[in-house]
Coordinates of C-alpha atoms in Angstrom, one line a residue:
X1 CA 5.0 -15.7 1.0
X2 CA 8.1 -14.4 0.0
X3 CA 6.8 -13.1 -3.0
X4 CA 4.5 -11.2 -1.4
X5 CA 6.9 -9.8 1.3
X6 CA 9.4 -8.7 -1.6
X7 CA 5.8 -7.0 -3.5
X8 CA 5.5 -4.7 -0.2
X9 CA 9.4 -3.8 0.3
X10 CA 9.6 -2.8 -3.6
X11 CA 6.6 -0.9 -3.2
X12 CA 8.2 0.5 0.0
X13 CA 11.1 1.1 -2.2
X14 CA 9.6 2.8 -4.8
X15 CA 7.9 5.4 -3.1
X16 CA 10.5 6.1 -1.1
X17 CA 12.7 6.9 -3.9
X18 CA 10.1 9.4 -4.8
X19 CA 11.1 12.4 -2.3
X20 CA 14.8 12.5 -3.2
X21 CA 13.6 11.6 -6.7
X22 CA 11.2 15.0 -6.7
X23 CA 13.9 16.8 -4.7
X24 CA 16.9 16.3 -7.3
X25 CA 14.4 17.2 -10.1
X26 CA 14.6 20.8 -8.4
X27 CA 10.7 20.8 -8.2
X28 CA 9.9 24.8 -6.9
X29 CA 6.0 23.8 -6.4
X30 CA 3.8 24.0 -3.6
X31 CA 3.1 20.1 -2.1
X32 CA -0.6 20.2 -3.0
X33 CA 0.3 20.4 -6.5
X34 CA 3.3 18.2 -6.7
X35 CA 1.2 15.4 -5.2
X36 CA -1.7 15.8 -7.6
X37 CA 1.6 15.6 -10.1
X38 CA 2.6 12.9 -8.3
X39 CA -0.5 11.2 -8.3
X40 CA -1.7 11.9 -11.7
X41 CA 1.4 10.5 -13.3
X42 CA 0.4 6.9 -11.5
X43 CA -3.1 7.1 -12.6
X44 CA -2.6 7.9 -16.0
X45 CA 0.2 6.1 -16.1
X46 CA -1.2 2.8 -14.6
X47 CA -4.6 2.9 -16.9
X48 CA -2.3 3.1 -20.0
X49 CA -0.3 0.0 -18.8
X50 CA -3.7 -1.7 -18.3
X51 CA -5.2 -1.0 -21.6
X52 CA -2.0 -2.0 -23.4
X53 CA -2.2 -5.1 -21.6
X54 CA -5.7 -6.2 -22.0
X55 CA -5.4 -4.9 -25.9
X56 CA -8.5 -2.7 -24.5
X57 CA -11.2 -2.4 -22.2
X58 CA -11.6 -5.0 -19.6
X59 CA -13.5 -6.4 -17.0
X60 CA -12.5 -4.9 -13.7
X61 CA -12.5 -8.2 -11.7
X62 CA -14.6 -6.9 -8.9
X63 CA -17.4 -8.2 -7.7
X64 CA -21.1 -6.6 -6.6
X65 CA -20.1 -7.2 -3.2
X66 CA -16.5 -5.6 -3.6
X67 CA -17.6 -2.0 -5.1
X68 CA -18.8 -0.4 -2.0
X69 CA -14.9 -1.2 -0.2
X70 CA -13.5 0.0 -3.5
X71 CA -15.6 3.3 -3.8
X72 CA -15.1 3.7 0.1
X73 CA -11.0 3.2 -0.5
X74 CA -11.2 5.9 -3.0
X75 CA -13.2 8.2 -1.2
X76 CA -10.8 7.9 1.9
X77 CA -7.6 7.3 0.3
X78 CA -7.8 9.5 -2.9
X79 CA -9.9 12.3 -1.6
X80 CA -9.8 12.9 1.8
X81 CA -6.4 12.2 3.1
X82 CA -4.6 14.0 0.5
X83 CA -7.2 17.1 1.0
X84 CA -6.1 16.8 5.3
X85 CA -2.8 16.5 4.5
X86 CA -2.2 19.1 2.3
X87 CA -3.8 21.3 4.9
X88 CA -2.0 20.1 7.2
X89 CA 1.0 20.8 5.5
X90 CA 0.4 24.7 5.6
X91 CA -0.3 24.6 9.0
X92 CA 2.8 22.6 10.2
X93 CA 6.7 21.7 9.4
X94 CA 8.0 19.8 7.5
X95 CA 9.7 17.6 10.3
X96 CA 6.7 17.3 12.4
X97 CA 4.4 16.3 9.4
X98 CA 7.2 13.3 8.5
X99 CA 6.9 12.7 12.2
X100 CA 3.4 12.5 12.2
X101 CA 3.2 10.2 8.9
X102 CA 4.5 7.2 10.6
X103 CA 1.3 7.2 12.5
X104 CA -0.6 6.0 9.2
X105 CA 1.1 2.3 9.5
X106 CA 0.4 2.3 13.5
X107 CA -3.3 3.5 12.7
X108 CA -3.4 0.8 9.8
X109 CA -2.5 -1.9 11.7
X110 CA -4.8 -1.2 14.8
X111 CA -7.6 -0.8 12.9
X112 CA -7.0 -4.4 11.1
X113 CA -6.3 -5.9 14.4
X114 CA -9.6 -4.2 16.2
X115 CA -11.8 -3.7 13.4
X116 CA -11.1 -6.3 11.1
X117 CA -9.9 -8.7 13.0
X118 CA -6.5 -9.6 11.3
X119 CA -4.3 -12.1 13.4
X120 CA -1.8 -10.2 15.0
X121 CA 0.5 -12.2 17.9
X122 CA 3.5 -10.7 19.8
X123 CA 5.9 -11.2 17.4
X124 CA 4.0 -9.0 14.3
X125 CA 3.8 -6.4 17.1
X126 CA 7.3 -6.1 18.5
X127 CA 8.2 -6.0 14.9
X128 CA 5.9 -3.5 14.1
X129 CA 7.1 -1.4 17.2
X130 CA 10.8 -1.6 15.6
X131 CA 10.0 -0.9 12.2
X132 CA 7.9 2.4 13.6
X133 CA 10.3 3.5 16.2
X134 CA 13.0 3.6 13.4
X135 CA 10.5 6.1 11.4
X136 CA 10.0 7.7 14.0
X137 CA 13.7 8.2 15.0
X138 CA 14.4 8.9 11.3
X139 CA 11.9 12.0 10.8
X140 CA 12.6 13.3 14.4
X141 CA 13.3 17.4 13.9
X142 CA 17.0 17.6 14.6
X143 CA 17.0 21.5 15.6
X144 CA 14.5 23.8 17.4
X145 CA 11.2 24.1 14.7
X146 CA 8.8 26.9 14.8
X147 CA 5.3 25.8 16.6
X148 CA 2.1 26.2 14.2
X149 CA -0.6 25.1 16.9
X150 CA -2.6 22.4 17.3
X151 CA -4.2 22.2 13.8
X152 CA -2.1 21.4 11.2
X153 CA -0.9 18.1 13.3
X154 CA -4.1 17.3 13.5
X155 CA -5.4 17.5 10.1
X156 CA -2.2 15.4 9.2
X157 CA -3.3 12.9 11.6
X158 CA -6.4 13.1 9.9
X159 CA -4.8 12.3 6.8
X160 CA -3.0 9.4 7.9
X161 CA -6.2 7.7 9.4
X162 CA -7.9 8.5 6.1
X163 CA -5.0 6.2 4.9
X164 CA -5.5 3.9 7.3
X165 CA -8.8 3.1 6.6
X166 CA -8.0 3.0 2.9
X167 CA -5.2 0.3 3.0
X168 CA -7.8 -1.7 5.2
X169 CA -10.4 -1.0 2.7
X170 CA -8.0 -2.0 -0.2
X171 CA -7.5 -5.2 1.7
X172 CA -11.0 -6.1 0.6
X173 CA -10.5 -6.1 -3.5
X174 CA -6.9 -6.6 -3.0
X175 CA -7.9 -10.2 -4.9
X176 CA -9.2 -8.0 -7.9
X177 CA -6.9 -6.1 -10.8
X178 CA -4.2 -4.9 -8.7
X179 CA -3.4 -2.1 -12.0
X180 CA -7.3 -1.1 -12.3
X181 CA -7.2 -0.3 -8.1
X182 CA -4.2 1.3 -8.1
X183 CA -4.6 3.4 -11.5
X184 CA -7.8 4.7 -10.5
X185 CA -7.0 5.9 -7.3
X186 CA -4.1 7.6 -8.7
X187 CA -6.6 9.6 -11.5
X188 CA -9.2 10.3 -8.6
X189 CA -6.3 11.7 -6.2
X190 CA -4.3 13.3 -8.9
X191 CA -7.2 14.8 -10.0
X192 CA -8.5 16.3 -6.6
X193 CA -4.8 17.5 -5.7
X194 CA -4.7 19.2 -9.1
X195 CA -7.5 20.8 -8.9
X196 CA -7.2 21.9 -5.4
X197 CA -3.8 23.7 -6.8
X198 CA -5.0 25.4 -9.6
X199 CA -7.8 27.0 -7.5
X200 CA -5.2 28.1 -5.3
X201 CA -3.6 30.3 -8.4
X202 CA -0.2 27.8 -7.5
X203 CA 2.5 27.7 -10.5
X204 CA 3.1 24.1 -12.7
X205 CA 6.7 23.0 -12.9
X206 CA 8.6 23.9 -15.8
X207 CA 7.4 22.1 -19.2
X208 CA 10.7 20.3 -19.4
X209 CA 10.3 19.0 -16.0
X210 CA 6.5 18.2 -16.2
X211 CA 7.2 15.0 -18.3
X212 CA 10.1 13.3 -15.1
X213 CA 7.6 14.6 -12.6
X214 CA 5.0 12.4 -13.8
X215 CA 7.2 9.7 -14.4
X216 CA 8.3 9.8 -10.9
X217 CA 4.7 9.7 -9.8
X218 CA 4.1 6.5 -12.3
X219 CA 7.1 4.7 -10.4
X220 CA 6.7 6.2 -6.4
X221 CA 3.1 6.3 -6.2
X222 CA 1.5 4.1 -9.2
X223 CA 4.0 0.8 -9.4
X224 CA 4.7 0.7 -5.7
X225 CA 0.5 0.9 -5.2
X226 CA 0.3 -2.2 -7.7
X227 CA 3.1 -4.3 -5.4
X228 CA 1.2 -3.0 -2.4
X229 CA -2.0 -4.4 -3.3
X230 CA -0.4 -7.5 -4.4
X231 CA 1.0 -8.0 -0.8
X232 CA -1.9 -7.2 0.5
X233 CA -3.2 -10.5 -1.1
X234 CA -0.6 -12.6 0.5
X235 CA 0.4 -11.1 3.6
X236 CA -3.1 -9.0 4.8
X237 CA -2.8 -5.3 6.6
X238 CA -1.4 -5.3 9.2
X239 CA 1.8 -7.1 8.1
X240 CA 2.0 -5.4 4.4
X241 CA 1.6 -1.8 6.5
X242 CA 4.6 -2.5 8.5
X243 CA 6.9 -3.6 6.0
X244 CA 5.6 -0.7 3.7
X245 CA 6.9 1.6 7.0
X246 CA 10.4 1.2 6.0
X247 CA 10.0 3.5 3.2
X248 CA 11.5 6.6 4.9
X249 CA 14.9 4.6 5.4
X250 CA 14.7 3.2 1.6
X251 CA 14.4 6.9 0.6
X252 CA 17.2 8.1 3.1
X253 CA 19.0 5.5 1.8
X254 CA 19.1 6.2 -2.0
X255 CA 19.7 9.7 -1.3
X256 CA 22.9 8.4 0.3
X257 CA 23.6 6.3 -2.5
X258 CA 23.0 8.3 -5.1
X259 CA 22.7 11.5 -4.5
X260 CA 25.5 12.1 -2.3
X261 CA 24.1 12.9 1.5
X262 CA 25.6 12.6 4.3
X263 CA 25.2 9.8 6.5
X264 CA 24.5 10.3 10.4
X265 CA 24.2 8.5 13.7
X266 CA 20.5 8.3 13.4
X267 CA 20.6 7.1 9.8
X268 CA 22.5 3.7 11.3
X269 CA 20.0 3.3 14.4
X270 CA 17.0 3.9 12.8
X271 CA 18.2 1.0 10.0
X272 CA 18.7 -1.1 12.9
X273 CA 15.4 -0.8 14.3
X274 CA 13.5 -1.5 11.0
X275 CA 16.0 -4.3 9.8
X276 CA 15.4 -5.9 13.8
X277 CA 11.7 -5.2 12.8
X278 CA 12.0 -6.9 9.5
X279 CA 13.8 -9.9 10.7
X280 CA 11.4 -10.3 13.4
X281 CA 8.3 -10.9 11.1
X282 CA 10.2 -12.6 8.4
X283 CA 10.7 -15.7 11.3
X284 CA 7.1 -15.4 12.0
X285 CA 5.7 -18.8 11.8
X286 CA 1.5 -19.1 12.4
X287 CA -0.1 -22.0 11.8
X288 CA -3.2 -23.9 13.4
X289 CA -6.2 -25.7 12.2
X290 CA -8.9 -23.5 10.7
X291 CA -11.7 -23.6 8.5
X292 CA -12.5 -22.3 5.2
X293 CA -15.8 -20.5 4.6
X294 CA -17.7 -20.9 1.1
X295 CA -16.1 -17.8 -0.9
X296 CA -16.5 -16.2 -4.6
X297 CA -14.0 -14.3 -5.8
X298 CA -11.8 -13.9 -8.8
X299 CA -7.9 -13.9 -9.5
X300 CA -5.3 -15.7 -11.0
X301 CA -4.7 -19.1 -9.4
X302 CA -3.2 -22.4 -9.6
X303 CA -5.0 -25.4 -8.7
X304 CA -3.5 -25.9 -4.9
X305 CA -5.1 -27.4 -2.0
X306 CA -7.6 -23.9 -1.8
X307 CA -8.5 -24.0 -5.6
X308 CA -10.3 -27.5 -6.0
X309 CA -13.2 -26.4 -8.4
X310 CA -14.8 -27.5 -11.6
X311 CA -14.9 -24.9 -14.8
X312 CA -17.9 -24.0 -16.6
X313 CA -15.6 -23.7 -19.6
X314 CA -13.5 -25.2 -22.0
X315 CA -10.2 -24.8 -20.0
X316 CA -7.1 -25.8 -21.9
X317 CA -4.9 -26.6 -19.1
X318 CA -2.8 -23.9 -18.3
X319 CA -2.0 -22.2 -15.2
X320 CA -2.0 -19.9 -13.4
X321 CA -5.3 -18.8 -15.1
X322 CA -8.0 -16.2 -14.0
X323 CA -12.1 -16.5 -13.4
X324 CA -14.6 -16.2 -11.5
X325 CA -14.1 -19.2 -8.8
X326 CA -15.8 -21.2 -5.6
X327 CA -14.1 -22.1 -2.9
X328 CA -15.5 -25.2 -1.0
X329 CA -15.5 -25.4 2.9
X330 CA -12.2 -27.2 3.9
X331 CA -10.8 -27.8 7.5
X332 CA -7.4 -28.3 7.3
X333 CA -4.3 -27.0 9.4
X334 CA -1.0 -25.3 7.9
X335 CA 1.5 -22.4 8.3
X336 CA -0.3 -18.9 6.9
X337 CA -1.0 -15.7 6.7
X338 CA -3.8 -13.1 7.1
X339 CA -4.3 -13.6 2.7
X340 CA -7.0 -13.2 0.7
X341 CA -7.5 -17.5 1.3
X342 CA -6.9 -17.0 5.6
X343 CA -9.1 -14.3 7.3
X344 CA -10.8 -16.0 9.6
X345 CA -11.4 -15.2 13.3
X346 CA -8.8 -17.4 16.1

């Protein structure tokens, strides 16, 4: 599982980078159309990387079943909850939105603990309570801010429940092409954002600065969703949510490092907090006897105790491979996680 916990703090990483990144590019645009920027550079970004990979068109990897999560993620994730946020945005600050953003990975995680049913015991909670109070403490306004009224909080609270439903959403096909998920909700929001901007009459960046923007977007918001949905595969929601929540201290932090900010008080609690938060799930130990129900799905595997299957092809060996795959019922007792091999009920 270390893998998959280092897949969600890169992609934490990543897009945290992304706000000093945009800032030090001097970006003078308004925030619906840097994020369709932002987004656009991941999608497009993400499908090249896929085609050059696959030397072409391929197979998504998703199954009949899977479509209807994937079309709901998109819907919620690349449509809505950029739309509510960007709304939001005019109606609000700055501060209180950040504020209010850190609601997205305590809505995700509640809704894979009550909806879904994801395993969550005290010590995923407490951790979760760290890593969120140090966002919170982080983002808090530091001086007196101008009230806007009850709307604009509210559609960015919209936004981030949008988001949470999305990343639980995601959760289901996270087993599929992580670059296909990931590049096409980045060309669905990207394009919506976009759009949205230019029938606002708002200005594009500078020509020269067009070609970094989109790169940043390819890295914050394309790279770091590819490492997300791969840690959703090994670590589920809830868990992959909360480490993902640190990404307001990663971004303070390389503004710090390399770009010359000043470091406060707050900077030093609220890295406490999340590193206590951290900590605390990385000692998580869960295991208990459970079963495995029959399950199709297709990734790339090794043949461990959960991949015991035949092949209805010629296979020369090699792993890990990729295809279409059974799993057997199996009863057996082990330390895991909430994966894509572990969501059962306890």
């Amino acid at each position: 599982m270390t893998k998959s916990i280092l897949y969600a703090l890169g992609a934490a990483a990543l897009f945290g980078a992304s706000t000093p990144l945009a800032k030090w590019l001097g970006l003078n645009v308004s925030p619906i159309l840097l994020a369709g920027l932002l987004y656009l550079g991941s999608g497009v970004g993400l499908t090249l990387t896929r085609l050059i990979r696959d030397r072409g068109w391929q197979p998504t990897g998703l199954t009949a079943p899977e479509w209807p999560w994937f079309i709901g993620a998109i819907v919620f994730g690349g449509v809505l909850g950029p739309v509510a946020l960007m709304f939001g945005l005019t109606l609000t600050s700055g501060t209180t939105a950040s504020l209010l953003l850190n609601l997205e990975a305590v809505l995700t995680a509640l809704m894979a603990w009550v909806v879904f049913r994801e395993n969550a015991d005290r010590r995923i909670v407490a951790g979760m309570v760290a890593i969120v109070a140090g966002g919170v403490l982080l983002a808090w306004p530091r001086t007196s801010a101008e009230v806007h009224g009850w709307l604009g909080p509210v559609a960015v609270a919209l936004a981030c429940f949008c988001w949470a439903i999305d990343n639980n959403l995601t959760r289901k096909v996270s087993a599929s092409d992580a670059l296909f998920i990931a590049g096409t909700k980045g060309l669905v929001a990207g394009a919506v954002n976009c759009a949205l901007g230019i029938a606002l009459s708002m200005h594009l960046p500078e020509w020269l600065l067009l070609g970094p923007t989109l790169l940043v977007g390819f890295l914050g918001y394309g790279v770091s969703l590819v490492l997300f949905v791969l840690a959703l595969r090994g670590l589920g929601t809830a868990r992959t949510g909360a480490y993902f929540s640190t990404a307001p201290f990663l971004g303070a932090a390389i503004a710090i490092l390399f770009f010359g900010e000043t470091v406060t008080w707050v900077f030093w609690i609220a890295a406490g907090l999340m590193g206590l938060g951290v900590w605390i799930h990385l000692t998580e130990s869960h295991s208990h006897e459970h079963r495995h129900e029959p399950q199709t799905h297709d990734h790339k595997h090794v043949h461990d105790e959960h991949h015991q299957h035949e092949h209805d092809f010629e296979w020369d060996g090699v792993q890990p491979h990729r295809h279409v795959h059974q799993h057997s019922p199996i009863v057996h007792s082990h330390p895991h996680f909430p994966d894509i091999h572990h969501r059962h009920s306890h």
